[in-house]
Tab-separated table of C-alpha atoms and ligand atoms in Angstrom:
chain	number	residue	atom	x	y	z
R	1	MET	CA	11.678	19.576	35.971
R	2	LYS	CA	11.096	22.956	37.573
R	3	MET	CA	13.017	25.968	36.075
R	4	TRP	CA	14.231	27.100	39.243
R	5	SER	CA	13.385	24.336	41.868
R	6	GLY	CA	17.443	23.818	43.191
R	7	ARG	CA	17.067	26.442	46.315
R	8	PHE	CA	13.305	25.320	47.175
R	9	ARG	CA	13.073	22.638	50.131
R	10	GLN	CA	9.346	22.781	49.801
R	11	PRO	CA	7.005	21.666	46.973
R	12	LEU	CA	4.591	24.397	46.024
R	13	ASP	CA	1.158	24.847	47.128
R	14	PRO	CA	-0.547	22.955	44.329
R	15	GLN	CA	-3.422	25.546	44.130
R	16	PHE	CA	-0.411	28.439	44.226
R	17	ASP	CA	1.365	26.555	41.426
R	18	GLU	CA	-1.679	26.236	39.342
R	19	TRP	CA	-2.771	29.708	39.767
R	20	GLN	CA	0.737	31.718	39.098
R	21	ARG	CA	1.066	29.707	35.538
R	22	SER	CA	0.621	31.822	32.503
R	23	PHE	CA	0.714	29.069	29.967
R	24	LYS	CA	-2.433	28.655	29.088
R	25	PHE	CA	-2.546	32.226	27.678
R	26	ASP	CA	1.279	32.707	26.706
R	27	VAL	CA	1.156	29.400	24.597
R	28	ARG	CA	0.195	32.230	21.962
R	29	LEU	CA	3.806	32.976	21.839
R	30	LEU	CA	5.275	29.747	20.592
R	31	PRO	CA	6.642	30.866	17.328
R	32	TYR	CA	8.167	33.930	18.683
R	33	GLU	CA	9.873	31.576	21.631
R	34	ILE	CA	10.959	29.463	18.972
R	35	ALA	CA	12.528	32.193	16.691
R	36	ALA	CA	14.111	34.013	19.786
R	37	SER	CA	15.416	30.379	21.284
R	38	SER	CA	16.895	29.949	17.912
R	39	ALA	CA	18.701	33.237	17.757
R	40	HIS	CA	20.020	32.758	21.114
R	41	ALA	CA	21.361	29.364	20.335
R	42	ARG	CA	23.504	30.830	17.415
R	43	ALA	CA	24.728	33.983	19.722
R	44	LEU	CA	25.859	31.165	22.125
R	45	LYS	CA	27.583	29.154	19.432
R	46	ALA	CA	29.366	32.352	18.396
R	47	ALA	CA	30.357	33.151	22.083
R	48	GLY	CA	31.767	29.714	22.371
R	49	ILE	CA	29.347	28.092	24.806
R	50	LEU	CA	28.025	25.640	21.948
R	51	SER	CA	29.290	23.533	19.849
R	52	SER	CA	28.408	23.103	16.047
R	53	ASP	CA	26.721	19.616	16.643
R	54	GLU	CA	25.022	21.085	19.753
R	55	LEU	CA	24.059	23.873	18.034
R	56	ILE	CA	22.413	21.892	15.252
R	57	SER	CA	21.106	19.352	17.603
R	58	ILE	CA	19.081	22.239	19.420
R	59	LEU	CA	18.382	24.224	16.015
R	60	GLU	CA	16.679	21.102	14.738
R	61	GLY	CA	15.031	20.383	18.098
R	62	LEU	CA	13.436	23.701	17.831
R	63	ASP	CA	12.250	23.326	14.360
R	64	GLU	CA	10.755	19.776	15.102
R	65	LEU	CA	8.891	20.904	18.324
R	66	GLY	CA	7.230	23.581	16.286
R	67	LYS	CA	6.159	21.089	13.898
R	68	ASN	CA	5.220	18.807	16.501
R	69	VAL	CA	2.825	21.094	18.258
R	70	ALA	CA	1.331	22.125	14.722
R	71	THR	CA	0.467	18.560	13.962
R	72	SER	CA	-0.551	17.360	17.626
R	73	PRO	CA	-1.944	20.209	19.662
R	74	GLU	CA	-2.376	17.986	22.559
R	75	LEU	CA	1.300	18.290	23.507
R	76	VAL	CA	0.343	21.465	24.522
R	77	ASN	CA	-3.042	20.578	25.980
R	78	LYS	CA	-1.150	17.755	28.305
R	79	ALA	CA	1.754	19.837	29.218
R	80	ASP	CA	2.800	20.753	32.385
R	81	ALA	CA	4.600	23.534	31.999
R	82	GLU	CA	4.505	26.969	34.100
R	83	ASP	CA	5.238	29.291	30.926
R	84	ILE	CA	6.010	29.156	27.313
R	85	HIS	CA	9.758	29.371	28.194
R	86	HIS	CA	9.454	26.263	30.376
R	87	PHE	CA	7.486	24.168	27.537
R	88	VAL	CA	10.167	24.824	25.038
R	89	GLU	CA	12.790	23.851	27.154
R	90	GLN	CA	10.701	20.504	28.145
R	91	GLN	CA	9.929	19.514	24.968
R	92	LEU	CA	13.565	20.291	23.392
R	93	VAL	CA	14.804	18.437	26.264
R	94	SER	CA	12.247	15.544	25.669
R	95	LEU	CA	13.590	15.699	21.707
R	96	ILE	CA	17.333	15.925	22.135
R	97	GLY	CA	18.144	15.324	25.747
R	98	GLU	CA	20.211	17.336	28.142
R	99	THR	CA	21.783	19.399	25.718
R	100	GLY	CA	18.581	21.300	25.283
R	101	TYR	CA	19.225	22.672	28.950
R	102	LYS	CA	22.713	24.331	27.492
R	103	LEU	CA	20.017	26.882	25.660
R	104	HIS	CA	19.300	28.733	28.542
R	105	SER	CA	22.900	29.491	29.092
R	106	GLY	CA	23.350	33.400	29.548
R	107	ARG	CA	19.954	34.388	29.399
R	108	SER	CA	16.733	34.723	31.475
R	109	ARG	CA	13.079	34.784	31.105
R	110	ASN	CA	12.723	38.395	31.904
R	111	GLU	CA	14.583	39.037	28.341
R	112	GLN	CA	12.638	36.158	26.670
R	113	ILE	CA	9.079	37.546	27.841
R	114	ALA	CA	9.950	41.192	26.685
R	115	THR	CA	11.300	39.772	23.308
R	116	ASP	CA	8.272	36.978	22.360
R	117	LEU	CA	6.041	40.244	23.362
R	118	ARG	CA	7.538	42.478	21.091
R	119	LEU	CA	7.638	40.134	18.232
R	120	TYR	CA	3.714	39.838	18.957
R	121	VAL	CA	3.194	43.093	18.914
R	122	ARG	CA	5.201	43.728	15.440
R	123	ASP	CA	3.332	41.125	13.887
R	124	ALA	CA	-0.042	42.043	15.039
R	125	ILE	CA	0.610	45.848	13.943
R	126	ASP	CA	1.482	44.267	10.511
R	127	ARG	CA	-1.829	42.365	10.321
R	128	LEU	CA	-3.803	45.127	11.626
R	129	ARG	CA	-2.287	47.673	9.249
R	130	THR	CA	-3.243	45.480	6.080
R	131	ALA	CA	-6.629	45.385	7.804
R	132	LEU	CA	-7.035	48.937	7.855
R	133	ALA	CA	-5.913	49.569	4.283
R	134	GLU	CA	-8.413	46.943	3.252
R	135	LEU	CA	-11.087	48.649	5.475
R	136	CYS	CA	-10.003	52.341	3.792
R	137	THR	CA	-10.100	50.760	0.303
R	138	VAL	CA	-13.633	49.854	0.898
R	139	LEU	CA	-14.351	53.443	2.312
R	140	ILE	CA	-12.764	54.692	-1.179
R	141	GLU	CA	-14.288	52.454	-3.177
R	142	TYR	CA	-17.846	53.974	-2.043
R	143	ALA	CA	-16.879	57.640	-1.778
R	144	GLU	CA	-15.943	56.971	-5.871
R	145	HIS	CA	-19.517	55.263	-6.381
R	146	SER	CA	-21.204	58.133	-4.570
R	147	GLY	CA	-20.671	60.494	-7.530
R	148	ASN	CA	-21.700	63.724	-6.294
R	149	SER	CA	-24.490	62.769	-4.094
R	150	ALA	CA	-24.959	64.731	-1.252
R	151	MET	CA	-26.494	64.252	2.134
R	152	PRO	CA	-26.859	66.551	5.445
R	153	VAL	CA	-23.887	66.621	7.984
R	154	TYR	CA	-24.554	67.021	11.208
R	155	THR	CA	-23.359	69.115	14.222
R	156	HIS	CA	-25.094	68.720	18.023
R	157	LEU	CA	-26.930	65.849	15.576
R	158	GLN	CA	-29.227	68.662	14.079
R	159	ARG	CA	-28.809	69.192	10.005
R	160	ALA	CA	-25.906	71.701	9.333
R	161	GLU	CA	-24.798	72.001	5.788
R	162	PRO	CA	-25.018	69.713	2.574
R	163	VAL	CA	-21.841	67.608	1.993
R	164	LEU	CA	-21.081	65.235	-0.425
R	165	VAL	CA	-21.384	61.609	0.487
R	166	ALA	CA	-17.674	60.871	-0.457
R	167	HIS	CA	-16.804	63.646	1.961
R	168	TRP	CA	-18.619	62.146	4.708
R	169	LEU	CA	-16.943	58.748	3.652
R	170	LEU	CA	-13.765	60.205	3.394
R	171	ALA	CA	-13.953	61.493	7.236
R	172	TYR	CA	-13.982	57.830	8.155
R	173	PHE	CA	-10.961	57.128	5.934
R	174	GLU	CA	-8.987	59.705	7.676
R	175	MET	CA	-9.701	58.428	11.071
R	176	PHE	CA	-8.647	54.621	10.083
R	177	ILE	CA	-5.725	56.116	8.304
R	178	ARG	CA	-4.684	58.064	11.085
R	179	ASP	CA	-4.811	54.428	13.117
R	180	ALA	CA	-2.553	52.790	10.739
R	181	ASP	CA	-0.245	55.658	11.504
R	182	ARG	CA	-0.343	55.566	14.899
R	183	LEU	CA	0.394	51.931	14.577
R	184	ALA	CA	3.114	52.478	12.493
R	185	ASP	CA	4.734	54.853	15.121
R	186	CYS	CA	4.182	52.279	17.957
R	187	LEU	CA	6.085	50.306	15.745
R	188	LYS	CA	9.132	52.102	15.536
R	189	ARG	CA	9.445	51.900	19.601
R	190	THR	CA	8.537	48.406	19.594
R	191	ASN	CA	10.816	46.657	16.899
R	192	LEU	CA	14.183	47.010	19.541
R	193	CYS	CA	15.578	43.364	20.634
R	194	PRO	CA	15.946	43.012	24.084
R	195	LEU	CA	18.164	39.883	23.973
R	196	GLY	CA	21.160	40.090	25.445
R	197	SER	CA	19.718	42.237	28.485
R	198	GLY	CA	19.635	38.910	31.098
R	199	ALA	CA	17.622	39.199	34.080
R	200	ALA	CA	18.010	43.051	34.738
R	201	ALA	CA	21.919	43.872	34.547
R	202	GLY	CA	23.025	42.486	31.037
R	203	ALA	CA	23.756	39.161	29.645
R	204	THR	CA	26.479	36.928	31.418
R	205	LEU	CA	28.049	35.898	28.177
R	206	PRO	CA	29.586	37.802	25.612
R	207	LEU	CA	26.739	37.659	23.326
R	208	ASP	CA	26.563	39.402	20.015
R	209	ARG	CA	23.422	41.715	20.116
R	210	ARG	CA	23.392	43.277	16.840
R	211	ALA	CA	23.338	39.569	15.423
R	212	LEU	CA	20.743	38.783	17.665
R	213	ALA	CA	18.506	41.822	16.625
R	214	ASP	CA	19.408	41.316	13.009
R	215	GLU	CA	18.445	37.616	12.797
R	216	LEU	CA	15.098	38.662	14.412
R	217	GLY	CA	14.515	41.159	12.019
R	218	PHE	CA	14.526	44.043	14.480
R	219	ASN	CA	15.970	47.454	13.655
R	220	SER	CA	18.270	47.613	16.341
R	221	PHE	CA	18.569	46.435	20.314
R	222	THR	CA	17.533	47.917	23.061
R	223	ALA	CA	20.000	50.452	24.885
R	224	ASN	CA	19.393	49.296	28.790
R	225	SER	CA	19.073	46.057	30.042
R	226	ILE	CA	17.322	47.492	33.309
R	227	ASP	CA	14.648	49.391	31.228
R	228	ALA	CA	14.658	46.438	28.560
R	229	THR	CA	13.471	43.919	30.881
R	230	SER	CA	11.240	45.830	32.811
R	231	ASP	CA	9.416	48.123	29.979
R	232	ARG	CA	6.344	47.473	28.784
R	233	ASP	CA	5.537	50.972	27.144
R	234	PHE	CA	5.069	49.299	23.744
R	235	VAL	CA	2.356	47.307	25.026
R	236	LEU	CA	0.748	50.413	26.355
R	237	GLU	CA	1.002	52.190	23.360
R	238	PHE	CA	-0.066	49.395	21.268
R	239	VAL	CA	-3.205	49.040	23.277
R	240	ASN	CA	-3.913	52.588	23.533
R	241	ALA	CA	-3.624	52.806	19.804
R	242	LEU	CA	-5.933	50.004	19.374
R	243	SER	CA	-8.231	52.104	22.031
R	244	VAL	CA	-8.265	54.805	19.588
R	245	LEU	CA	-9.101	52.515	16.856
R	246	ALA	CA	-11.854	50.884	18.344
R	247	VAL	CA	-13.595	54.385	19.457
R	248	HIS	CA	-13.379	54.986	16.013
R	249	LEU	CA	-15.048	51.951	14.998
R	250	SER	CA	-17.427	52.688	18.021
R	251	ARG	CA	-18.299	56.017	16.759
R	252	TRP	CA	-18.748	54.643	13.050
R	253	SER	CA	-20.974	51.817	14.111
R	254	GLU	CA	-23.170	54.475	16.443
R	255	GLU	CA	-23.724	56.591	13.209
R	256	MET	CA	-24.517	53.671	10.961
R	257	ILE	CA	-27.080	52.353	13.598
R	258	LEU	CA	-28.532	55.729	13.732
R	259	PHE	CA	-28.515	55.852	9.573
R	260	SER	CA	-30.089	52.707	9.149
R	261	SER	CA	-32.892	53.473	11.469
R	262	GLN	CA	-36.271	53.982	9.783
R	263	GLU	CA	-36.187	57.506	10.988
R	264	PHE	CA	-33.082	58.288	8.974
R	265	GLY	CA	-33.287	55.730	6.107
R	266	PHE	CA	-29.924	56.444	4.679
R	267	LEU	CA	-28.796	52.806	4.371
R	268	GLY	CA	-29.962	49.248	4.428
R	269	LEU	CA	-28.529	47.075	6.986
R	270	PRO	CA	-26.911	44.116	5.164
R	271	GLU	CA	-28.661	40.917	6.213
R	272	ALA	CA	-25.421	38.783	6.229
R	273	TYR	CA	-24.099	40.934	9.177
R	274	SER	CA	-27.324	41.571	10.965
R	275	THR	CA	-30.215	39.414	13.013
R	276	GLY	CA	-33.723	39.117	13.509
R	277	SER	CA	-35.998	39.483	16.716
R	278	SER	CA	-37.211	36.035	17.896
R	279	ALA	CA	-40.272	38.150	19.061
R	280	MET	CA	-41.360	41.072	16.220
R	281	PRO	CA	-41.193	39.373	12.876
R	282	GLN	CA	-40.307	42.830	11.248
R	283	LYS	CA	-36.948	43.304	12.833
R	284	LYS	CA	-33.705	43.348	11.351
R	285	ASN	CA	-31.382	44.549	13.838
R	286	PRO	CA	-27.802	46.006	13.734
R	287	ASP	CA	-25.866	43.462	15.895
R	288	LEU	CA	-22.476	43.563	14.372
R	289	LEU	CA	-22.723	47.274	15.126
R	290	GLU	CA	-23.807	47.524	18.159
R	291	LEU	CA	-21.115	44.699	19.317
R	292	THR	CA	-18.616	46.465	17.950
R	293	ARG	CA	-19.611	49.715	19.969
R	294	ALA	CA	-19.481	47.250	22.851
R	295	LYS	CA	-16.163	45.811	22.002
R	296	ALA	CA	-14.496	49.442	22.475
R	297	ALA	CA	-15.316	49.272	26.161
R	298	ARG	CA	-13.623	46.001	26.421
R	299	VAL	CA	-10.532	47.405	24.576
R	300	ILE	CA	-10.424	50.557	26.663
R	301	GLY	CA	-10.844	48.748	29.796
R	302	ASN	CA	-7.375	46.512	28.812
R	303	ALA	CA	-5.581	49.830	28.146
R	304	THR	CA	-6.686	50.758	31.752
R	305	THR	CA	-5.747	47.713	33.114
R	306	LEU	CA	-2.190	47.825	31.570
R	307	PHE	CA	-1.767	51.066	32.930
R	308	ILE	CA	-2.803	50.374	36.273
R	309	VAL	CA	-0.668	47.044	36.105
R	310	VAL	CA	2.664	48.970	35.451
R	311	LYS	CA	2.058	52.307	37.353
R	312	GLY	CA	3.570	50.870	40.749
R	313	LEU	CA	6.206	48.642	39.748
R	314	PRO	CA	9.710	49.491	40.830
R	315	LEU	CA	12.652	48.623	38.295
R	316	ALA	CA	13.067	46.286	36.767
R	317	TYR	CA	11.372	42.975	36.470
R	318	ASN	CA	8.349	42.019	38.623
R	319	LYS	CA	5.820	39.202	38.160
R	320	ASP	CA	2.849	41.765	37.914
R	321	LEU	CA	4.054	41.876	34.213
R	322	GLN	CA	2.565	38.836	33.562
R	323	GLU	CA	-0.818	40.244	33.612
R	324	THR	CA	0.132	42.564	31.021
R	325	GLN	CA	-0.343	39.648	28.796
R	326	GLU	CA	-4.014	38.607	28.673
R	327	PRO	CA	-5.213	42.548	28.306
R	328	LEU	CA	-2.811	42.831	25.478
R	329	PHE	CA	-3.736	39.538	23.579
R	330	ASP	CA	-7.214	40.283	24.258
R	331	ALA	CA	-7.251	43.613	22.767
R	332	ALA	CA	-5.269	42.594	19.316
R	333	GLU	CA	-7.365	39.737	18.865
R	334	THR	CA	-10.697	41.359	19.720
R	335	ILE	CA	-9.634	44.399	16.905
R	336	GLU	CA	-8.188	41.622	14.650
R	337	SER	CA	-11.290	39.548	14.487
R	338	LEU	CA	-13.514	42.826	14.147
R	339	LEU	CA	-11.828	44.564	11.142
R	340	PRO	CA	-12.494	42.194	8.111
R	341	LEU	CA	-16.078	41.862	9.886
R	342	ILE	CA	-16.467	45.578	9.699
R	343	THR	CA	-14.957	45.358	5.983
R	344	GLY	CA	-17.404	42.974	4.953
R	345	TRP	CA	-20.455	44.950	6.573
R	346	MET	CA	-19.449	48.177	4.833
R	347	ARG	CA	-19.017	46.388	1.442
R	348	SER	CA	-22.545	44.683	1.633
R	349	ALA	CA	-24.597	47.642	3.118
R	350	GLU	CA	-26.647	49.652	0.875
R	351	LEU	CA	-26.723	53.390	0.817
R	352	ASN	CA	-29.676	54.950	0.116
R	353	TYR	CA	-28.668	58.125	-2.155
R	354	ARG	CA	-32.235	59.219	-3.346
R	355	ARG	CA	-32.805	59.542	1.094
R	356	MET	CA	-29.613	61.081	2.135
R	357	GLN	CA	-29.921	63.825	-0.921
R	358	GLU	CA	-33.690	64.423	0.014
R	359	ALA	CA	-32.574	65.233	3.289
R	360	ALA	CA	-29.845	67.185	2.213
R	361	GLU	CA	-32.494	69.612	0.373
R	362	SER	CA	-34.599	70.858	3.530
R	363	GLY	CA	-34.166	72.054	6.373
R	364	PHE	CA	-32.412	75.641	5.722
R	365	MET	CA	-29.034	74.007	5.002
R	366	ASN	CA	-28.644	76.682	2.797
R	367	ALA	CA	-28.799	79.239	5.467
R	368	TRP	CA	-24.981	79.722	5.880
R	369	ALA	CA	-24.566	79.736	2.173
R	370	ALA	CA	-27.455	82.365	1.919
R	371	ALA	CA	-25.372	84.555	4.613
R	372	THR	CA	-21.998	84.225	2.442
R	373	TYR	CA	-24.299	85.705	-0.268
R	374	LEU	CA	-24.714	89.085	1.604
R	375	VAL	CA	-21.501	88.327	3.332
R	376	ASN	CA	-19.808	88.339	-0.603
R	377	ARG	CA	-21.672	91.643	-1.296
R	378	GLY	CA	-20.448	93.778	1.564
R	379	VAL	CA	-22.599	93.129	4.611
R	380	PRO	CA	-20.960	92.313	7.500
R	381	ALA	CA	-21.071	88.616	8.502
R	382	ARG	CA	-22.954	89.370	11.941
R	383	LEU	CA	-25.866	91.417	10.121
R	384	ALA	CA	-26.142	88.934	7.313
R	385	HIS	CA	-26.363	86.087	10.091
R	386	GLU	CA	-28.887	88.212	11.449
R	387	ALA	CA	-30.863	88.907	8.152
R	388	ILE	CA	-31.128	85.401	7.430
R	389	GLY	CA	-31.981	83.904	10.684
R	390	LYS	CA	-34.962	86.137	10.417
R	391	ALA	CA	-35.528	84.699	6.960
R	392	VAL	CA	-35.442	81.353	8.027
R	393	GLN	CA	-37.606	82.331	11.240
R	394	LEU	CA	-40.395	83.980	8.519
R	395	CYS	CA	-39.967	80.664	6.722
R	396	ILE	CA	-40.490	78.263	9.470
R	397	ALA	CA	-43.882	80.420	10.102
R	398	GLN	CA	-44.905	80.038	6.595
R	399	THR	CA	-43.694	76.140	6.264
R	400	CYS	CA	-41.514	76.873	3.485
R	401	GLU	CA	-37.552	77.147	2.376
R	402	LEU	CA	-35.364	79.951	1.761
R	403	LYS	CA	-36.213	79.714	-1.767
R	404	ASP	CA	-39.845	80.238	-1.613
R	405	LEU	CA	-39.442	83.891	0.082
R	406	SER	CA	-40.013	86.684	-2.704
R	407	LEU	CA	-37.035	89.361	-3.063
R	408	ASP	CA	-39.753	91.860	-1.077
R	409	GLN	CA	-39.712	89.631	1.686
R	410	LEU	CA	-36.056	89.230	1.566
R	411	ARG	CA	-35.381	92.912	1.251
R	412	GLU	CA	-37.270	93.624	4.572
R	413	PHE	CA	-34.410	92.101	5.969
R	414	SER	CA	-31.614	93.213	4.117
R	415	PRO	CA	-31.948	95.564	1.071
R	416	THR	CA	-28.679	93.813	-0.218
R	417	PHE	CA	-30.613	90.649	-1.893
R	418	ASP	CA	-31.222	90.254	-5.612
R	419	HIS	CA	-32.157	88.219	-7.949
R	420	ASP	CA	-29.042	86.111	-7.841
R	421	PHE	CA	-29.756	85.205	-4.515
R	422	TYR	CA	-31.901	82.329	-5.784
R	423	SER	CA	-29.135	80.684	-7.874
R	424	SER	CA	-26.769	80.980	-4.327
R	425	LEU	CA	-29.186	78.734	-2.738
R	426	LYS	CA	-29.060	75.637	-5.067
R	427	GLN	CA	-27.119	72.990	-3.627
R	428	ASP	CA	-24.594	72.548	-6.186
R	429	ALA	CA	-23.960	76.246	-5.513
R	430	VAL	CA	-23.845	75.817	-1.716
R	431	LEU	CA	-21.399	72.377	-2.138
R	432	ALA	CA	-19.293	74.903	-4.533
R	433	ILE	CA	-18.709	77.494	-2.091
R	434	HIS	CA	-16.871	75.026	0.126
R	435	ASP	CA	-13.775	75.376	-2.134
R	436	VAL	CA	-10.866	74.959	0.222
R	437	PRO	CA	-8.548	72.120	0.554
R	438	GLY	CA	-10.487	69.629	2.848
R	439	GLY	CA	-13.709	71.303	1.975
R	440	THR	CA	-16.767	69.706	0.394
R	441	ALA	CA	-16.758	71.445	-2.942
R	442	PRO	CA	-16.721	68.655	-5.743
R	443	ALA	CA	-13.466	69.305	-7.048
R	444	ARG	CA	-11.918	69.420	-3.596
R	445	VAL	CA	-13.331	66.076	-2.701
R	446	LYS	CA	-11.748	64.539	-6.198
R	447	GLN	CA	-8.610	65.881	-4.949
R	448	ALA	CA	-9.136	64.496	-1.625
R	449	LEU	CA	-10.194	60.966	-2.894
R	450	ALA	CA	-6.771	60.751	-5.344
R	451	ASP	CA	-4.951	61.933	-1.951
R	452	ALA	CA	-6.715	59.256	-0.221
R	453	LYS	CA	-5.550	56.309	-2.855
R	454	GLN	CA	-2.200	57.598	-2.558
R	455	LYS	CA	-2.375	57.090	1.087
R	456	VAL	CA	-3.484	53.656	1.373
R	457	GLU	CA	-0.875	52.698	-1.356
R	458	SER	CA	1.961	54.111	0.532
R	459	LEU	CA	0.430	52.402	3.823
R	460	ARG	CA	0.673	48.783	1.840
R	461	GLU	CA	4.047	49.460	0.646
R	462	ARG	CA	5.059	50.337	4.366
R	463	VAL	CA	3.400	47.678	6.011
R	464	ASN	CA	5.439	45.122	3.365
R	465	ALA	CA	8.674	47.330	4.057
R	466	HIS	CA	7.860	46.967	7.796
R	467	ALA	CA	8.314	50.449	7.813
V	501	LIG	N1	5.869	34.154	32.529
V	501	LIG	C1	6.410	35.095	32.960
V	501	LIG	C2	5.834	36.399	32.767
V	501	LIG	O1	5.069	36.532	31.583
V	501	LIG	C3	7.930	35.229	32.449
V	501	LIG	C4	8.724	35.862	32.942
V	501	LIG	C5	9.108	34.874	34.487
V	501	LIG	N2	10.395	35.696	35.129
V	501	LIG	C6	10.733	35.672	36.415
V	501	LIG	N3	11.461	36.236	36.809
V	501	LIG	N4	9.700	34.899	36.980
V	501	LIG	O2	6.003	37.860	32.697
């Protein structure tokens, strides 16, 4: 039986009927639909609409239907359901008879879909934060393992200054921990229960909204029935948070692709996550990284779709909102499938510390430190910059590094140079002067590592507490 056929004289055009259905994708929501329906049944009993026996029969029926689908997936394949709400009703009625139809008392699919989607997003946020904690842990392990190895940091993709490899890895850590934080923030506004909002104006029966929210583990219930049934901000926020995460993954992939090229040689591609070329026998290609870079486009596309679907909608529910489901599922599933792969990739990638170190020792990356030497001896920064710039120019002409210039040569550019200048050029000295919180001085990086561990621990605790 359709959910709404009473007022219709003609059947639906079969092609239209098929086309407007959401069951093929909203079937994912089955566990949430069952949980929300059980909560609603209890509220109906409390409101005097269901007898104890009817409640038991409905709860057992819902439970059985969940088990049946788990053991016989063909139930879903051969179902003739418009959407997940219709499917549950059909199955329930086939299991327990007409009492099943009582479940729909005082509720609307508009609040049901809003509830199911919130539960879906909430679970996805939990899983994604856990996966991010894993990725962050691997980054920390690598950072610890890299000890005091150095590498160049680039600006404009030109060598800029030496940094600890750990410092570079912790930069990615910060991005991913922010992503976890953004998801937690989104969870605050997601974790509210729309049940009891009805179609738009509020339930037509005296349902205990607090009990409904509590039973489903929501922090509270939504404040306005019109908003609750038409709001998809939590979907927009979630997929936008995923887009930022996807951009981070994409930037990370891009850098790993560059660094794994023979030109950089900073890391070896793990064979388990690379492929060969059917034509060129020597090739090992970074497919996982390239696909990750491209998947970001897909997630950003989903976020854009969502904005455009919602932007023109008058209040309250409109069927357009059904079109928010696929971009949501696609974005969540894309990122969820990616994170463990990237964590695995990272675990098996081999950083070439020797190559990184070599690169960090040439290319005048101590030039700013050299200028700082002069600044510390009273030379105005602009003039110090100019003097070192000229010294660099001379080095380029003579194909040497700053340390190779004699004191006499240096004094042509500034009389302030002295013997101790040479020790200020050494990499250890260059690293050590970046001695501010967040800087690459080894002691600061050590502190940053300790802080990072703390952040991951607190992330794991918060995920467990759904906070
Ligand atoms: N499948 C619908 C959706 O995803 C469920 C809500 C239908 N509500 C309605 N008034 N037709 O949005």
